[in-house]
Coordinates of N, CA and C and ligand atoms in Angstrom, one line a residue:
X1 N 10.8 188.7 32.5 CA 11.5 189.8 33.3 C 10.9 191.1 32.9
X2 N 10.7 192.0 33.9 CA 10.2 193.3 33.6 C 11.3 194.1 32.9
X3 N 10.8 195.0 32.0 CA 11.7 195.8 31.3 C 12.5 196.7 32.2
X4 N 13.8 197.0 31.9 CA 14.6 197.8 32.8 C 14.1 199.2 32.8
X5 N 14.1 199.9 33.9 CA 13.6 201.3 34.0 C 14.7 202.2 33.3
X6 N 14.2 203.4 32.9 CA 15.1 204.3 32.3 C 15.3 205.5 33.2
X7 N 16.2 206.4 32.7 CA 16.4 207.7 33.5 C 15.1 208.4 33.6
X8 N 14.2 208.3 32.6 CA 12.9 209.0 32.7 C 12.1 208.5 33.9
X9 N 12.1 207.2 34.1 CA 11.4 206.6 35.2 C 12.0 207.1 36.6
X10 N 13.4 207.1 36.6 CA 14.0 207.6 37.8 C 13.7 209.1 38.0
X11 N 13.6 209.8 37.0 CA 13.3 211.3 37.1 C 11.9 211.4 37.7
X12 N 10.9 210.7 37.2 CA 9.5 210.8 37.7 C 9.5 210.4 39.2
X13 N 10.3 209.4 39.5 CA 10.4 208.9 40.9 C 10.9 210.0 41.8
X14 N 12.0 210.6 41.3 CA 12.6 211.7 42.1 C 11.7 212.9 42.3
X15 N 10.9 213.2 41.2 CA 9.9 214.3 41.3 C 8.9 214.0 42.4
X16 N 8.4 212.7 42.5 CA 7.4 212.3 43.5 C 8.0 212.5 44.9
X17 N 9.3 212.1 45.0 CA 10.0 212.2 46.2 C 10.1 213.7 46.6
X18 N 10.4 214.6 45.7 CA 10.6 216.0 46.0 C 9.2 216.6 46.3
X19 N 8.2 216.1 45.7 CA 6.8 216.6 46.0 C 6.4 216.3 47.4
X20 N 6.7 215.1 47.8 CA 6.4 214.7 49.2 C 7.3 215.5 50.2
X21 N 8.6 215.7 49.8 CA 9.5 216.4 50.7 C 9.0 217.8 51.0
X22 N 8.5 218.5 49.9 CA 8.0 219.8 50.0 C 6.8 219.8 51.0
X23 N 5.9 218.8 50.8 CA 4.7 218.8 51.7 C 5.1 218.6 53.1
X24 N 6.1 217.8 53.4 CA 6.5 217.6 54.8 C 7.1 218.9 55.3
X25 N 7.9 219.6 54.5 CA 8.5 220.9 54.9 C 7.5 222.0 55.1
X26 N 6.4 221.9 54.4 CA 5.3 222.9 54.5 C 4.8 222.8 56.0
X27 N 4.7 221.6 56.5 CA 4.2 221.5 57.9 C 5.3 221.8 58.9
X28 N 6.6 221.5 58.5 CA 7.7 221.6 59.5 C 8.1 223.1 59.7
X29 N 8.0 223.9 58.6 CA 8.6 225.3 58.7 C 7.8 226.1 59.7
X30 N 6.5 226.1 59.9 CA 5.9 226.9 60.9 C 6.3 226.5 62.3
X31 N 6.7 225.2 62.5 CA 7.1 224.8 63.8 C 8.5 225.3 64.1
X32 N 9.4 225.4 63.1 CA 10.7 226.0 63.2 C 10.5 227.5 63.6
X33 N 9.6 228.2 62.9 CA 9.3 229.6 63.1 C 8.9 229.8 64.6
X34 N 8.0 228.9 65.0 CA 7.5 229.0 66.4 C 8.6 228.9 67.5
X35 N 9.5 228.0 67.2 CA 10.6 227.7 68.1 C 11.6 228.8 68.1
X36 N 11.7 229.6 67.1 CA 12.7 230.6 67.0 C 12.5 231.8 67.9
X37 N 13.5 232.4 68.4 CA 13.3 233.7 69.2 C 13.6 234.9 68.4
X38 N 14.6 234.9 67.5 CA 14.9 236.0 66.7 C 13.7 236.3 65.7
X39 N 13.2 237.5 65.7 CA 12.1 237.8 64.8 C 12.5 237.7 63.3
X40 N 13.8 238.0 63.0 CA 14.2 237.8 61.6 C 14.2 236.3 61.2
X41 N 14.7 235.5 62.2 CA 14.7 234.1 61.9 C 13.3 233.5 61.7
X42 N 12.4 234.0 62.6 CA 11.0 233.5 62.5 C 10.5 233.9 61.1
X43 N 10.8 235.2 60.7 CA 10.3 235.6 59.4 C 10.9 234.8 58.2
X44 N 12.2 234.5 58.4 CA 12.8 233.7 57.3 C 12.2 232.4 57.1
X45 N 11.8 231.7 58.2 CA 11.2 230.4 58.1 C 9.8 230.6 57.5
X46 N 9.1 231.6 57.9 CA 7.7 231.8 57.4 C 7.7 232.2 55.9
X47 N 8.7 233.0 55.5 CA 8.8 233.4 54.1 C 9.1 232.1 53.3
X48 N 10.0 231.3 53.8 CA 10.3 230.0 53.1 C 9.1 229.1 53.1
X49 N 8.3 229.2 54.1 CA 7.0 228.3 54.1 C 6.2 228.8 52.9
X50 N 6.0 230.1 52.7 CA 5.2 230.5 51.5 C 5.9 230.1 50.2
X51 N 7.2 230.2 50.2 CA 7.9 229.8 48.9 C 7.7 228.3 48.7
X52 N 7.6 227.6 49.8 CA 7.4 226.1 49.6 C 6.1 225.8 49.0
X53 N 5.1 226.6 49.4 CA 3.8 226.4 48.8 C 3.9 226.6 47.3
X54 N 4.6 227.7 46.9 CA 4.8 227.9 45.5 C 5.6 226.8 44.8
X55 N 6.5 226.2 45.5 CA 7.3 225.1 44.9 C 6.5 223.9 44.7
X56 N 5.5 223.7 45.6 CA 4.5 222.6 45.4 C 3.8 222.8 44.1
X57 N 3.3 224.0 43.9 CA 2.5 224.4 42.7 C 3.4 224.2 41.4
X58 N 4.7 224.6 41.6 CA 5.6 224.4 40.4 C 5.8 222.9 40.1
X59 N 5.9 222.1 41.1 CA 6.1 220.7 40.8 C 4.8 220.1 40.2
X60 N 3.7 220.6 40.5 CA 2.4 220.2 39.9 C 2.4 220.6 38.4
X61 N 3.0 221.8 38.1 CA 3.2 222.2 36.7 C 4.1 221.3 36.0
X62 N 5.2 220.9 36.7 CA 6.2 220.0 36.1 C 5.5 218.7 35.7
X63 N 4.7 218.1 36.6 CA 4.0 216.8 36.3 C 3.1 217.0 35.1
X64 N 2.4 218.2 35.1 CA 1.5 218.4 34.0 C 2.3 218.5 32.6
X65 N 3.4 219.2 32.7 CA 4.2 219.3 31.5 C 4.7 218.0 30.9
X66 N 4.8 217.0 31.8 CA 5.3 215.7 31.4 C 4.1 214.7 31.2
X67 N 2.8 215.2 31.3 CA 1.7 214.4 31.2 C 1.7 213.3 32.2
X68 N 2.1 213.6 33.4 CA 2.1 212.7 34.5 C 1.1 213.1 35.6
X69 N 0.5 212.1 36.3 CA -0.4 212.4 37.4 C 0.4 213.0 38.5
X70 N -0.2 214.0 39.3 CA 0.5 214.5 40.4 C 0.5 213.5 41.5
X71 N 1.7 213.1 42.0 CA 1.7 212.1 43.0 C 3.0 212.2 43.8
X72 N 2.9 212.0 45.1 CA 4.0 212.0 46.0 C 4.4 210.6 46.4
X73 N 5.7 210.5 46.8 CA 6.1 209.2 47.3 C 7.0 209.5 48.6
X74 N 6.6 208.8 49.6 CA 7.3 209.2 50.9 C 8.8 209.4 50.8
X75 N 9.2 210.6 51.2 CA 10.6 211.0 51.2 C 11.2 210.7 52.5
X76 N 12.0 209.6 52.7 CA 12.6 209.2 53.9 C 13.7 210.2 54.4
X77 N 14.4 210.7 53.4 CA 15.5 211.6 53.7 C 15.1 212.8 54.4
X78 N 14.1 213.5 53.9 CA 13.7 214.7 54.6 C 12.9 214.4 55.9
X79 N 12.3 213.2 55.9 CA 11.6 212.8 57.1 C 12.6 212.7 58.3
X80 N 13.8 212.1 57.9 CA 14.9 212.0 58.9 C 15.4 213.3 59.4
X81 N 15.6 214.2 58.4 CA 16.1 215.6 58.8 C 15.1 216.3 59.7
X82 N 13.8 216.2 59.3 CA 12.7 216.8 60.1 C 12.7 216.2 61.5
X83 N 12.9 214.9 61.6 CA 12.9 214.2 62.9 C 14.0 214.7 63.8
X84 N 15.2 214.9 63.2 CA 16.3 215.4 64.0 C 16.0 216.8 64.4
X85 N 15.4 217.6 63.6 CA 15.0 219.0 64.0 C 14.1 219.0 65.1
X86 N 13.2 218.0 65.2 CA 12.2 217.9 66.3 C 12.9 217.6 67.6
X87 N 13.9 216.7 67.5 CA 14.6 216.4 68.8 C 15.4 217.7 69.3
X88 N 15.9 218.5 68.4 CA 16.6 219.7 68.8 C 15.6 220.6 69.5
X89 N 14.4 220.7 69.0 CA 13.4 221.6 69.6 C 13.0 221.2 71.0
X90 N 13.2 219.9 71.3 CA 12.8 219.4 72.6 C 13.9 219.7 73.6
X91 N 15.1 220.0 73.1 CA 16.2 220.3 74.1 C 16.0 221.6 74.8
X92 N 16.7 221.8 75.9 CA 16.5 223.0 76.7 C 17.7 223.9 76.5
X93 N 17.8 224.5 75.4 CA 18.9 225.4 75.1 C 18.5 226.9 75.4
X94 N 19.5 227.7 75.6 CA 19.2 229.1 75.7 C 18.8 229.7 74.4
X95 N 18.1 230.8 74.3 CA 17.5 231.3 73.1 C 18.4 231.4 71.9
X96 N 19.6 232.0 72.1 CA 20.5 232.1 70.9 C 21.0 230.8 70.5
X97 N 21.3 229.9 71.4 CA 21.8 228.5 71.0 C 20.7 227.8 70.3
X98 N 19.4 227.9 70.7 CA 18.3 227.3 70.1 C 18.2 227.8 68.6
X99 N 18.3 229.1 68.5 CA 18.2 229.7 67.1 C 19.3 229.2 66.2
X100 N 20.5 229.1 66.8 CA 21.6 228.6 66.0 C 21.4 227.1 65.6
X101 N 20.8 226.3 66.5 CA 20.4 225.0 66.2 C 19.3 224.9 65.1
X102 N 18.3 225.8 65.2 CA 17.2 225.8 64.3 C 17.8 226.1 62.9
X103 N 18.7 227.0 62.8 CA 19.3 227.4 61.5 C 20.0 226.2 61.0
X104 N 20.8 225.4 61.9 CA 21.5 224.2 61.4 C 20.5 223.2 60.8
X105 N 19.4 223.0 61.5 CA 18.3 222.1 61.0 C 17.8 222.6 59.7
X106 N 17.5 223.8 59.6 CA 16.9 224.4 58.3 C 17.9 224.2 57.2
X107 N 19.2 224.5 57.5 CA 20.2 224.4 56.4 C 20.4 222.9 56.0
X108 N 20.2 222.0 56.9 CA 20.3 220.6 56.4 C 19.2 220.3 55.4
X109 N 18.0 220.8 55.7 CA 16.9 220.6 54.8 C 17.1 221.3 53.5
X110 N 17.6 222.5 53.5 CA 17.9 223.2 52.3 C 19.0 222.5 51.4
X111 N 20.0 222.0 52.1 CA 21.0 221.3 51.3 C 20.5 220.0 50.7
X112 N 19.7 219.4 51.4 CA 19.1 218.1 50.9 C 18.3 218.5 49.6
X113 N 17.5 219.6 49.7 CA 16.7 220.0 48.6 C 17.5 220.5 47.4
X114 N 18.6 221.2 47.7 CA 19.5 221.7 46.7 C 20.1 220.5 45.9
X115 N 20.4 219.5 46.6 CA 21.0 218.3 46.0 C 19.9 217.6 45.1
X116 N 18.7 217.5 45.6 CA 17.6 216.9 44.8 C 17.3 217.7 43.6
X117 N 17.1 219.0 43.7 CA 16.7 219.9 42.6 C 17.9 220.0 41.6
X118 N 19.1 220.0 42.1 CA 20.3 220.1 41.2 C 20.2 218.9 40.2
X119 N 20.0 217.7 40.8 CA 19.9 216.5 40.0 C 18.7 216.6 39.0
X120 N 17.6 217.0 39.5 CA 16.3 217.1 38.7 C 16.5 218.0 37.5
X121 N 17.1 219.2 37.8 CA 17.4 220.1 36.7 C 18.3 219.5 35.6
X122 N 19.4 218.9 36.1 CA 20.4 218.3 35.2 C 19.7 217.2 34.3
X123 N 18.9 216.3 35.0 CA 18.3 215.3 34.2 C 17.2 215.8 33.2
X124 N 16.4 216.8 33.7 CA 15.4 217.4 32.8 C 16.1 218.0 31.6
X125 N 17.2 218.7 31.8 CA 17.9 219.3 30.6 C 18.5 218.2 29.7
X126 N 19.1 217.2 30.3 CA 19.7 216.1 29.5 C 18.6 215.4 28.6
X127 N 17.4 215.3 29.2 CA 16.3 214.6 28.4 C 15.5 215.6 27.5
X128 N 15.8 216.8 27.6 CA 15.1 217.8 26.7 C 13.8 218.3 27.3
X129 N 13.5 218.1 28.6 CA 12.3 218.5 29.2 C 12.5 220.0 29.6
X130 N 12.5 220.9 28.6 CA 12.9 222.3 28.9 C 12.0 223.0 29.9
X131 N 10.7 222.8 29.7 CA 9.7 223.5 30.6 C 9.9 223.1 32.1
X132 N 10.1 221.7 32.2 CA 10.3 221.2 33.5 C 11.6 221.7 34.1
X133 N 12.6 221.7 33.3 CA 13.9 222.2 33.7 C 13.9 223.6 34.2
X134 N 13.2 224.5 33.5 CA 13.1 225.9 33.9 C 12.4 226.0 35.2
X135 N 11.3 225.3 35.4 CA 10.5 225.4 36.7 C 11.4 224.9 37.8
X136 N 12.1 223.8 37.6 CA 12.9 223.2 38.6 C 14.1 224.1 39.0
X137 N 14.6 224.8 38.0 CA 15.7 225.7 38.2 C 15.2 226.9 39.1
X138 N 14.0 227.3 38.9 CA 13.5 228.4 39.7 C 13.4 228.0 41.2
X139 N 13.0 226.8 41.4 CA 12.9 226.3 42.8 C 14.3 226.1 43.3
X140 N 15.3 225.6 42.5 CA 16.6 225.4 43.0 C 17.2 226.8 43.4
X141 N 16.9 227.8 42.6 CA 17.4 229.2 43.0 C 16.8 229.6 44.3
X142 N 15.5 229.4 44.5 CA 14.9 229.8 45.8 C 15.5 229.0 47.0
X143 N 15.8 227.7 46.8 CA 16.4 227.0 47.9 C 17.8 227.5 48.2
X144 N 18.5 227.9 47.2 CA 19.9 228.4 47.5 C 19.8 229.8 48.2
X145 N 18.8 230.6 47.8 CA 18.6 231.9 48.4 C 18.2 231.7 49.9
X146 N 17.3 230.7 50.1 CA 16.9 230.5 51.5 C 18.0 230.0 52.4
X147 N 18.9 229.2 51.8 CA 20.1 228.7 52.5 C 21.0 229.9 52.8
X148 N 21.2 230.8 51.8 CA 22.1 232.0 52.1 C 21.5 232.9 53.1
X149 N 20.2 233.0 53.1 CA 19.6 233.9 54.1 C 19.9 233.3 55.5
X150 N 19.8 232.0 55.7 CA 20.0 231.4 57.0 C 21.5 231.6 57.4
X151 N 22.4 231.5 56.4 CA 23.8 231.7 56.7 C 24.0 233.2 57.2
X152 N 23.4 234.1 56.5 CA 23.5 235.5 56.8 C 23.0 235.8 58.2
X153 N 21.9 235.1 58.6 CA 21.4 235.3 60.0 C 22.3 234.7 61.0
X154 N 22.8 233.5 60.7 CA 23.7 232.9 61.7 C 25.0 233.7 61.9
X155 N 25.6 234.2 60.8 CA 26.8 234.9 60.8 C 26.6 236.4 61.1
X156 N 25.4 236.8 61.0 CA 25.1 238.3 61.3 C 24.8 238.5 62.7
X157 N 25.0 237.6 63.6 CA 24.8 237.9 65.1 C 24.4 236.7 65.9
X158 N 23.6 235.8 65.3 CA 23.0 234.7 66.2 C 24.1 233.8 66.7
X159 N 25.1 233.4 65.9 CA 26.1 232.5 66.3 C 27.0 233.2 67.4
X160 N 27.2 234.5 67.1 CA 28.1 235.3 68.1 C 27.4 235.4 69.4
X161 N 26.1 235.7 69.4 CA 25.3 235.8 70.6 C 25.3 234.5 71.4
X162 N 25.1 233.4 70.7 CA 25.1 232.1 71.3 C 26.5 231.8 71.9
X163 N 27.5 232.1 71.1 CA 28.9 231.8 71.6 C 29.2 232.6 72.8
X164 N 28.7 233.9 72.9 CA 29.0 234.7 74.1 C 28.4 234.1 75.3
X165 N 27.2 233.6 75.1 CA 26.5 232.9 76.3 C 27.3 231.6 76.7
X166 N 27.9 231.0 75.7 CA 28.6 229.7 76.0 C 29.9 230.0 76.7
X167 N 30.6 231.1 76.3 CA 31.9 231.5 76.8 C 31.9 232.9 77.2
X168 N 31.2 233.2 78.3 CA 31.1 234.7 78.6 C 32.4 235.3 79.1
X169 N 33.3 234.5 79.8 CA 34.4 235.2 80.4 C 35.6 235.3 79.5
X170 N 35.8 234.3 78.6 CA 37.0 234.2 77.8 C 36.7 234.1 76.4
X171 N 36.8 235.2 75.7 CA 36.4 235.2 74.3 C 37.4 234.3 73.5
X172 N 38.6 234.2 73.9 CA 39.6 233.5 73.2 C 39.5 232.0 73.3
X173 N 38.6 231.5 74.2 CA 38.5 230.1 74.4 C 38.2 229.3 73.1
X174 N 39.0 228.3 72.9 CA 38.8 227.5 71.7 C 37.5 226.7 71.7
X175 N 36.9 226.5 70.6 CA 35.7 225.7 70.5 C 36.0 224.3 70.8
X176 N 35.0 223.6 71.3 CA 35.2 222.1 71.5 C 35.9 221.7 72.8
X177 N 36.2 222.7 73.6 CA 36.9 222.3 74.9 C 35.9 221.7 75.8
X178 N 36.4 220.8 76.7 CA 35.6 220.2 77.7 C 35.1 221.2 78.8
X179 N 34.1 220.8 79.5 CA 33.6 221.7 80.6 C 34.7 221.9 81.6
X180 N 35.5 220.8 81.9 CA 36.6 221.0 82.8 C 37.6 222.1 82.4
X181 N 37.9 222.0 81.1 CA 38.9 223.0 80.6 C 38.3 224.4 80.7
X182 N 36.9 224.5 80.4 CA 36.3 225.7 80.5 C 36.4 226.3 81.9
X183 N 36.1 225.4 82.9 CA 36.2 225.9 84.2 C 37.6 226.3 84.6
X184 N 38.6 225.5 84.1 CA 39.9 225.9 84.4 C 40.3 227.2 83.8
X185 N 39.8 227.4 82.5 CA 40.2 228.7 81.9 C 39.5 229.8 82.5
X186 N 38.2 229.7 83.0 CA 37.6 230.8 83.6 C 38.3 231.1 85.0
X187 N 38.8 230.1 85.6 CA 39.6 230.4 86.9 C 40.8 231.2 86.5
X188 N 41.5 230.8 85.4 CA 42.7 231.5 85.0 C 42.4 233.0 84.6
X189 N 41.2 233.1 83.9 CA 40.8 234.5 83.5 C 40.6 235.3 84.8
X190 N 39.9 234.7 85.8 CA 39.6 235.5 87.0 C 40.9 235.8 87.7
X191 N 41.9 234.9 87.7 CA 43.2 235.2 88.3 C 43.9 236.3 87.6
X192 N 43.9 236.2 86.2 CA 44.5 237.3 85.4 C 43.9 238.6 85.7
X193 N 42.6 238.7 85.8 CA 41.8 239.9 86.1 C 42.2 240.5 87.4
X194 N 42.3 239.6 88.4 CA 42.7 240.0 89.8 C 44.1 240.6 89.8
X195 N 45.0 239.9 89.1 CA 46.4 240.4 89.0 C 46.5 241.8 88.4
X196 N 45.7 241.9 87.3 CA 45.8 243.2 86.6 C 45.2 244.3 87.4
X197 N 44.1 244.0 88.2 CA 43.5 245.0 89.0 C 44.5 245.4 90.1
X198 N 45.2 244.4 90.7 CA 46.2 244.8 91.7 C 47.3 245.7 91.1
X199 N 47.8 245.3 89.9 CA 48.8 246.2 89.2 C 48.3 247.6 89.0
X200 N 47.0 247.7 88.6 CA 46.4 249.0 88.3 C 46.3 249.8 89.6
X201 N 45.9 249.1 90.7 CA 45.8 249.8 91.9 C 47.2 250.3 92.4
X202 N 48.2 249.4 92.2 CA 49.5 249.7 92.7 C 50.1 250.9 91.9
X203 N 49.8 250.9 90.6 CA 50.4 252.1 89.8 C 49.6 253.3 90.1
X204 N 48.3 253.2 90.4 CA 47.5 254.4 90.7 C 48.0 255.0 92.0
X205 N 48.4 254.1 93.0 CA 48.8 254.6 94.3 C 50.2 255.3 94.2
X206 N 51.0 254.8 93.1 CA 52.4 255.4 92.9 C 52.2 256.8 92.4
X207 N 51.1 257.1 91.6 CA 51.0 258.4 91.0 C 50.7 259.5 92.0
Ligands
LIG1 FE1 11.6 223.6 49.0

């Protein structure tokens, strides 16, 4: 029977997975940038593309620090996330809605990476691979910053703009309502507007 693998073997395996994930993202990020309408969002994706290039180099340094050959192993997780992002890009959304969806796709990828690097840092520290741990921590910090940047863009106007296009007449409309309810609520809003216009006209004529 083959000898049981150790945490070190699992660590190397996860590093190969992360290396492949970064390479997949390096190709995906320019596509997200191209699909984005907001110039800030485009820039955020392109900046993270450049960071990703640096993260690939950092992983190469990690392999070297462990006397391991640089090797990737197909990362199914990130491939799935990228695949979902591609289907979103094929949808016919208005510009702000598309930007909101691209942010959602990007954040799924960032969170996947944050989970992976969080584990890698913890394992590297537990096994005393200090140089590797420091390099991996730098990448983890960059992923977190990239995620926060996307949140800031979403909450700094993109979601609101997309929501306005989704519910132009009634700001108070709850999320998740059916189209029928939306139609009914816009009829009510129109009726309310007509009533208040009549009242305004009546009070104006009394003056
Ligand atoms: Fe990354």
